[in-house]
Tab-separated table of C-alpha atoms in Angstrom:
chain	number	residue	atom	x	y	z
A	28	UNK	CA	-24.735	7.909	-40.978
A	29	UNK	CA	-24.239	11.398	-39.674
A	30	UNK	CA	-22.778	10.357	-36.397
A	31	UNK	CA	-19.601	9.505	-38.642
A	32	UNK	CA	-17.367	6.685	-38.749
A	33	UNK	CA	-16.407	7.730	-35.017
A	34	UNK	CA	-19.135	7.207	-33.955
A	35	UNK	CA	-19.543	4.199	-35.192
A	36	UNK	CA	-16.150	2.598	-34.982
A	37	UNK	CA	-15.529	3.572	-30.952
A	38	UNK	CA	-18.891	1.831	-29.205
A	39	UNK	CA	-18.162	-1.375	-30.475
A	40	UNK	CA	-14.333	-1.572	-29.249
A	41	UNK	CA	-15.287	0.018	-25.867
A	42	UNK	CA	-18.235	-2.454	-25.446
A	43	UNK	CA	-20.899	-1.188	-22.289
A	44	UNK	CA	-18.506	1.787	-21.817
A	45	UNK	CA	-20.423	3.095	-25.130
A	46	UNK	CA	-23.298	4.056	-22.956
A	47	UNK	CA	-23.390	7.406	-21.198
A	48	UNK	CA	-24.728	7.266	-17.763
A	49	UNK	CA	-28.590	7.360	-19.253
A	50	UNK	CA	-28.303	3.993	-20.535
A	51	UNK	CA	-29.328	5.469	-24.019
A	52	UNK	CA	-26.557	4.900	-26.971
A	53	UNK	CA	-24.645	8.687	-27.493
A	54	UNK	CA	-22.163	9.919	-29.627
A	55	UNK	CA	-19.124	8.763	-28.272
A	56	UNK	CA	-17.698	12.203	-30.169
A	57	UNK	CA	-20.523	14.418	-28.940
A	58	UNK	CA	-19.579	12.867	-25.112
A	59	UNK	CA	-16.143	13.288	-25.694
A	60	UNK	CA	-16.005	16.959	-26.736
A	61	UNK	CA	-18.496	17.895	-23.840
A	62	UNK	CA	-16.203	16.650	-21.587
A	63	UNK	CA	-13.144	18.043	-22.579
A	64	UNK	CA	-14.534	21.402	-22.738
A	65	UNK	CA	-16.755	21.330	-19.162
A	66	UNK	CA	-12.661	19.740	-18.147
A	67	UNK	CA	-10.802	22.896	-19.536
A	68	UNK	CA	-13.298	25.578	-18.288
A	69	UNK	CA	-13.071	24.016	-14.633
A	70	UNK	CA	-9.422	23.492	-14.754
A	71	UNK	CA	-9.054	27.362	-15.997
A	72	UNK	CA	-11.128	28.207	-13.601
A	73	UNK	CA	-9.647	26.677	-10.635
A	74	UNK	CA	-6.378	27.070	-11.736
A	75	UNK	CA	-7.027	31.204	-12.044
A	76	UNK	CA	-8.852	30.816	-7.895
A	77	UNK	CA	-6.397	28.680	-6.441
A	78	UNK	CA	-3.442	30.472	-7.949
A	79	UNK	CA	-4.747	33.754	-6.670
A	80	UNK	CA	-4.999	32.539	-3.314
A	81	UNK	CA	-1.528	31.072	-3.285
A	82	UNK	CA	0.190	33.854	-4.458
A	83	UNK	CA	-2.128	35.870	-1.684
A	84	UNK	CA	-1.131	33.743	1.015
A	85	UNK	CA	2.459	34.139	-0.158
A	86	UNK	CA	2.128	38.139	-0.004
A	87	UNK	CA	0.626	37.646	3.546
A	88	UNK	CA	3.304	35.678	4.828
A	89	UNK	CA	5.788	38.071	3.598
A	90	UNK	CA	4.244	40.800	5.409
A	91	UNK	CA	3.614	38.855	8.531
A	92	UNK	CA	6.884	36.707	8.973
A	93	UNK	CA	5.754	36.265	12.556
A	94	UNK	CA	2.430	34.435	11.180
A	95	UNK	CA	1.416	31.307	12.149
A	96	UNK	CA	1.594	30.435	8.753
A	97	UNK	CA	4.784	31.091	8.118
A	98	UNK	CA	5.575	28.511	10.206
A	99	UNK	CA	7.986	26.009	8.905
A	100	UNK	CA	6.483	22.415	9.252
A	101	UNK	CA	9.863	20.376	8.714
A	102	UNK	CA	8.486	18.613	5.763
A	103	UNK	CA	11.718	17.831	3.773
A	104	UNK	CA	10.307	20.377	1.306
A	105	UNK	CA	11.164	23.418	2.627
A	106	UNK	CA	6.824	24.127	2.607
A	107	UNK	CA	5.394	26.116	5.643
A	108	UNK	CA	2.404	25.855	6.489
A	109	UNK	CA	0.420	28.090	4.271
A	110	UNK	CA	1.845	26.047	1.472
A	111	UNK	CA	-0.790	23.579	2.680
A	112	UNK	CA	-3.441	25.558	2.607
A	113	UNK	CA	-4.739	25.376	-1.264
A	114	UNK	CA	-3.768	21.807	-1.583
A	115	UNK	CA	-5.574	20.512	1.337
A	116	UNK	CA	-8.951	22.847	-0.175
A	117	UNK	CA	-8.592	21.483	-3.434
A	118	UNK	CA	-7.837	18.030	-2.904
A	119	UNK	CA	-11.289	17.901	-0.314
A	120	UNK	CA	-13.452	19.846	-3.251
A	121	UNK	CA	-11.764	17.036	-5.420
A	122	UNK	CA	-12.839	13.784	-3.141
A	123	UNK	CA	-15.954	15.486	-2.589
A	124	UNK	CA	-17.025	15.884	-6.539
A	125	UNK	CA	-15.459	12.370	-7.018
A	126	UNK	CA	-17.585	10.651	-4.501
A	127	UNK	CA	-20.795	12.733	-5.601
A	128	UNK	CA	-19.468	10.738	-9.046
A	129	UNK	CA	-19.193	7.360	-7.632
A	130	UNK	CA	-22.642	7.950	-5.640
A	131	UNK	CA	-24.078	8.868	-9.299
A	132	UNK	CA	-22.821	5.333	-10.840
A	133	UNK	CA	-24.030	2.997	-7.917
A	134	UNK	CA	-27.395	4.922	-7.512
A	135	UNK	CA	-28.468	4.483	-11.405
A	136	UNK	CA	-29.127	1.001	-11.949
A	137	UNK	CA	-29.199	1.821	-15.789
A	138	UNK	CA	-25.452	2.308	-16.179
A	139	UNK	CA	-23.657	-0.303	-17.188
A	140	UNK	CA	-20.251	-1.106	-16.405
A	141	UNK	CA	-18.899	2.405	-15.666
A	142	UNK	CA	-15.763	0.576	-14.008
A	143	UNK	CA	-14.259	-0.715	-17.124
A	144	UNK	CA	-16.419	1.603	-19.188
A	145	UNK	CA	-16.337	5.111	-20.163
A	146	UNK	CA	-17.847	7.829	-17.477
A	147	UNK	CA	-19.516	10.956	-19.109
A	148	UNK	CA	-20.632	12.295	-15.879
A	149	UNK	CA	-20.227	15.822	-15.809
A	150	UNK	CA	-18.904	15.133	-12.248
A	151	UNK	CA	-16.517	12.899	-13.599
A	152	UNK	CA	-15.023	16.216	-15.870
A	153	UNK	CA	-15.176	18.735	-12.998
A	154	UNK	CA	-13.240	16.308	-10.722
A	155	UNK	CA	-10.615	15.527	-13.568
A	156	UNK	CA	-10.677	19.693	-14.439
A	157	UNK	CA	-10.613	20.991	-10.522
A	158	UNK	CA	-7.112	18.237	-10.188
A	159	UNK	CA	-5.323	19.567	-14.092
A	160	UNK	CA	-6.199	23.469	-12.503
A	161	UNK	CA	-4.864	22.501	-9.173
A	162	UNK	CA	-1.098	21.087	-9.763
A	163	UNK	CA	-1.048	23.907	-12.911
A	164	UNK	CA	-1.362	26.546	-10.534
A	165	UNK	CA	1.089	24.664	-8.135
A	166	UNK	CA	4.012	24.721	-10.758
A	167	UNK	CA	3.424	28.533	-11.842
A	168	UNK	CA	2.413	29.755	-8.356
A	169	UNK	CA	4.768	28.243	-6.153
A	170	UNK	CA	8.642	28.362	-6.239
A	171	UNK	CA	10.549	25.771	-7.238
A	172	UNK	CA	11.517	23.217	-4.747
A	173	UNK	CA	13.148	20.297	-6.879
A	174	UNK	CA	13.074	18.448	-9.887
A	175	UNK	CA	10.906	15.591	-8.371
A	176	UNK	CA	8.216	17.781	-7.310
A	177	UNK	CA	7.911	19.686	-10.377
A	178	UNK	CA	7.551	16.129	-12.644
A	179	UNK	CA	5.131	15.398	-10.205
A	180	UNK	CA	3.016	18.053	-11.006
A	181	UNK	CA	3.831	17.812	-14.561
A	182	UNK	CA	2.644	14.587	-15.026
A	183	UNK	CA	-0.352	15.279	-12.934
A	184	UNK	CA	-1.608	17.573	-15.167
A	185	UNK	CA	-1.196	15.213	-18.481
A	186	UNK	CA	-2.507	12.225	-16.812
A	187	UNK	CA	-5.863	14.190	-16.177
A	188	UNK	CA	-5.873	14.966	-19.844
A	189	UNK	CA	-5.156	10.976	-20.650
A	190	UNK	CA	-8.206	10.260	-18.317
A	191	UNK	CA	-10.610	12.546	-19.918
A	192	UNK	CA	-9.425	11.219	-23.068
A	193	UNK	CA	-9.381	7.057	-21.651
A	194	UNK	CA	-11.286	4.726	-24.064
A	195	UNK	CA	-12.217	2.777	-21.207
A	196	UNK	CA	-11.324	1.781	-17.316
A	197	UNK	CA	-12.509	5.156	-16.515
A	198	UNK	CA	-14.503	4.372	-13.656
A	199	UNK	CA	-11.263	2.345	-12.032
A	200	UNK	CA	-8.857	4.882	-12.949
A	201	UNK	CA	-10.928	7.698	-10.913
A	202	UNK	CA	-11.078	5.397	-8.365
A	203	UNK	CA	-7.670	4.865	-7.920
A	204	UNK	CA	-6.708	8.200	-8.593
A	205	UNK	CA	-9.348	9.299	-5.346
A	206	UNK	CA	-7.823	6.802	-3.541
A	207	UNK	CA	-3.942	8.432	-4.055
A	208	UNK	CA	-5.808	11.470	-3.129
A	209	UNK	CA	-7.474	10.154	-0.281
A	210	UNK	CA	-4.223	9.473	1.111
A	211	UNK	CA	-2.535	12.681	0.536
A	212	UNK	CA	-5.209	14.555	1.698
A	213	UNK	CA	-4.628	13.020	5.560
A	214	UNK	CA	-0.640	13.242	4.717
A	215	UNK	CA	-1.404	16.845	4.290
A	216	UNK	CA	-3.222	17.133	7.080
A	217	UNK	CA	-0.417	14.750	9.738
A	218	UNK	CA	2.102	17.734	8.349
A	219	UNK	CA	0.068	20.295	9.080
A	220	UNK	CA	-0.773	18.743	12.530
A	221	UNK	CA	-4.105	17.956	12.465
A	222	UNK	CA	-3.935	14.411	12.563
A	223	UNK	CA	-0.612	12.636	13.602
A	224	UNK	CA	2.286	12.229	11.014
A	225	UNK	CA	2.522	8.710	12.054
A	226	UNK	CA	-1.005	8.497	10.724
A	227	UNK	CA	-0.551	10.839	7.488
A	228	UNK	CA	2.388	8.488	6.337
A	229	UNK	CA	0.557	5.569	7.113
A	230	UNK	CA	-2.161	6.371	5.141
A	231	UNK	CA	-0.337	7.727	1.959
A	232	UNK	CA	1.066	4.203	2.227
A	233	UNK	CA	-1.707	1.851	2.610
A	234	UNK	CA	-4.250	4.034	0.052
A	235	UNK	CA	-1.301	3.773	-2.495
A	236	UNK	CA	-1.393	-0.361	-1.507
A	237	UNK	CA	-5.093	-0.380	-2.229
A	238	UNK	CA	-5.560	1.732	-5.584
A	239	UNK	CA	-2.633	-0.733	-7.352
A	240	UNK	CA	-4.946	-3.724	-5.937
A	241	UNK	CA	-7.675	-1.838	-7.761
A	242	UNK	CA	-5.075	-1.543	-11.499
A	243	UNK	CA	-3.722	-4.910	-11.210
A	244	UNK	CA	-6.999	-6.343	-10.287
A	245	UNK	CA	-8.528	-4.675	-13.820
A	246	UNK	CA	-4.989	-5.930	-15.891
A	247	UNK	CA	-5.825	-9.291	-14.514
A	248	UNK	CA	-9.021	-9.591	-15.661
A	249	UNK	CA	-9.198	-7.824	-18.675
A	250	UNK	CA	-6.467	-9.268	-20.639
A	251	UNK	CA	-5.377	-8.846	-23.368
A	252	UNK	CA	-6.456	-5.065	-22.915
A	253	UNK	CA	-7.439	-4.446	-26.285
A	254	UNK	CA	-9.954	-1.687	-24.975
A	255	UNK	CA	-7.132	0.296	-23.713
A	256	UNK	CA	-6.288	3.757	-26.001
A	257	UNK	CA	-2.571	5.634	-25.493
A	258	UNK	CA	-4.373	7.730	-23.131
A	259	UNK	CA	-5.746	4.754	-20.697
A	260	UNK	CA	-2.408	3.383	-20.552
A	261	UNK	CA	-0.566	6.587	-19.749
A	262	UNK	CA	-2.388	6.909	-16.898
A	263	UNK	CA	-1.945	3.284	-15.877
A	264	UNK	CA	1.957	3.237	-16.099
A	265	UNK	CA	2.029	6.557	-14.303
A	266	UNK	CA	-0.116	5.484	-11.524
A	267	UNK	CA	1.583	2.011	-10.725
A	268	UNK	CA	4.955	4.110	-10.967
A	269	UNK	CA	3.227	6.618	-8.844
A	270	UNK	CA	2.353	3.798	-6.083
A	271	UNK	CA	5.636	2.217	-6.036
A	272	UNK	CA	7.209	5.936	-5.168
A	273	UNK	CA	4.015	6.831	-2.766
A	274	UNK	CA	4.943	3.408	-1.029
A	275	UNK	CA	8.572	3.745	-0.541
A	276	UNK	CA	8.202	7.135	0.785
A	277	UNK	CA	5.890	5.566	3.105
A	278	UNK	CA	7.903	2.976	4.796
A	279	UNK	CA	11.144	5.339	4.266
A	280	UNK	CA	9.398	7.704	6.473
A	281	UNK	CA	7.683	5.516	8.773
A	282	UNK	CA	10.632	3.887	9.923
A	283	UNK	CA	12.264	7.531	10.432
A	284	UNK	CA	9.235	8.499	12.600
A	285	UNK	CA	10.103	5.140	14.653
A	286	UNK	CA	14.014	5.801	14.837
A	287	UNK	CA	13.226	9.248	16.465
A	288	UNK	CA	10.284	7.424	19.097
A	289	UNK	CA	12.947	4.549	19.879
A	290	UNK	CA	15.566	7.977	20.384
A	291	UNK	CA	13.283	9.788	22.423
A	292	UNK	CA	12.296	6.461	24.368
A	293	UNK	CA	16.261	5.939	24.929
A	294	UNK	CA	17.262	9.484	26.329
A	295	UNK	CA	13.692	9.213	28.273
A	296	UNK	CA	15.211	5.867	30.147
A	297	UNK	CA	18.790	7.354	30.785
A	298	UNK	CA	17.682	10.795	32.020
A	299	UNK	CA	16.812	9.799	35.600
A	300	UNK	CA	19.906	8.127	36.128
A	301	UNK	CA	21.678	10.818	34.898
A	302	UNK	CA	19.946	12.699	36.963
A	303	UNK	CA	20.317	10.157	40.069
A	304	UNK	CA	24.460	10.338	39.127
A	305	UNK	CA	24.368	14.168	39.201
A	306	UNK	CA	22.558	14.598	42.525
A	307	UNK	CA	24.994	11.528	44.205
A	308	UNK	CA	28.043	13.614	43.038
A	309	UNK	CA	26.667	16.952	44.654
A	310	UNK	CA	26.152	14.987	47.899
A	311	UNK	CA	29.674	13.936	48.090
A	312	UNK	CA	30.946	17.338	47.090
């Protein structure tokens, strides 16, 4: 047939993900290419704005050293706080598009099983394009600040890629990728001061809990996993790694933040009667 052997080959090892969100069999090649391309112009796109603005917030700072901005925030990263600024846009625009997606699957009763399935939304490849732009910009933009980082971003980038490209799951792997970002977003945010750190840390930890319930949920009850391409199970392994290092920062952190209250508790106590001590000694002098 002219749709080629694609065509016909994919559908029937992807099952209900071979529907676009229409409910009306596509080509599965047509889908995929539209994607990728709407993907690519968004991520050039954002990666060219946000870029800009970093590297405009950087020559700011450097001419205003006594900026508010500039101040440092005492994140173990050596970031101020402008270095916040971007991320904390982006990653809003991000959950924003992503829940405008997940609004878009629940709404149309005719799509079927966009969790395990394949998503063809075109919010679906702005979200995925606006994240690959995002941490692109944040290794060329920014200066280095360590190895782990810089993987981080790294692998950010190609796992967006593997998700565009996913033969199925796409619907939970969005999900739990929002959900990571859901969490960093209000870490960003505790650093930054807006909402306690206590509360930042706790929430990078308990959305990281929740979007590995959401992968091993789907490797439970999909085995074998036949459906799953390279590209699906790139960005499985790198999530669940990603979880297990989001959740040990977490508690690493969280138990700092309550070493320093139990500290500041201790001295709190033993002030006044260091105080009481002091003024006894000036009586008797």
């Amino acid at each position: 047939s002219s749709g080629g052997w694609l065509d016909q080959a994919v559908p029937k090892r992807i099952g209900a993900g071979a529907r676009v969100a229409s409910g009306r069999p596509h080509s599965f090649r047509a889908a995929c290419t539209d994607g990728r391309d709407q993907m690519i112009v968004v991520g050039l796109v954002s990666a060219t704005f946000l870029g800009a603005a970093n590297l405009g917030l950087d020559q700011y700072v450097k001419r205003n050293p006594s900026s508010r901005l500039a101040r440092d925030i005492n994140d173990g990263c050596n970031q101020r706080l402008y270095h916040y600024a971007v991320p904390i846009f982006s990653m809003g625009l991000g959950l924003t598009i992503c829940l405008a997606d997940l609004l878009s699957q629940v709404l149309m009763s005719s799509r079927r099983d966009w969790w395990f399935g394949v998503q063809r939304q075109w919010t679906a490849s702005w979200a995925i394009g606006l994240a690959a732009g995002h941490y692109a910009q944040e290794i060329v933009a920014k200066e280095y600040t360590g190895i782990v980082l810089l993987l981080h971003h790294v692998a950010a980038v190609v796992s967006a890629f593997c998700l565009q490209a996913a033969s199925s799951w796409s619907g939970l792997l969005m999900s739990w990728s929002g959900m990571y970002e859901a969490g960093s977003l209000l870490l960003c945010l505790g650093y930054t001061g807006v909402v306690s750190r206590h509360v930042g840390h706790w929430a990078a930890t308990i959305s990281s809990v929740l979007g590995m319930g959401f992968g091993v949920h789907g490797l439970i009850v999909k085995w074998p996993w036949c459906e799953l391409n390279a590209a699906s199970w790139f960005c499985v392994i790198m999530l669940l790694a990603l979880g297990v290092g989001r959740i040990q920062d977490g508690v690493e952190n969280l138990r700092e933040i309550q070493k320093v209250q139990t500290q500041s508790k201790g001295r709190q106590v033993c002030c006044p009667t260091a105080q009481g001590l002091q003024h006894t000694k000036s009586k008797r002098s």
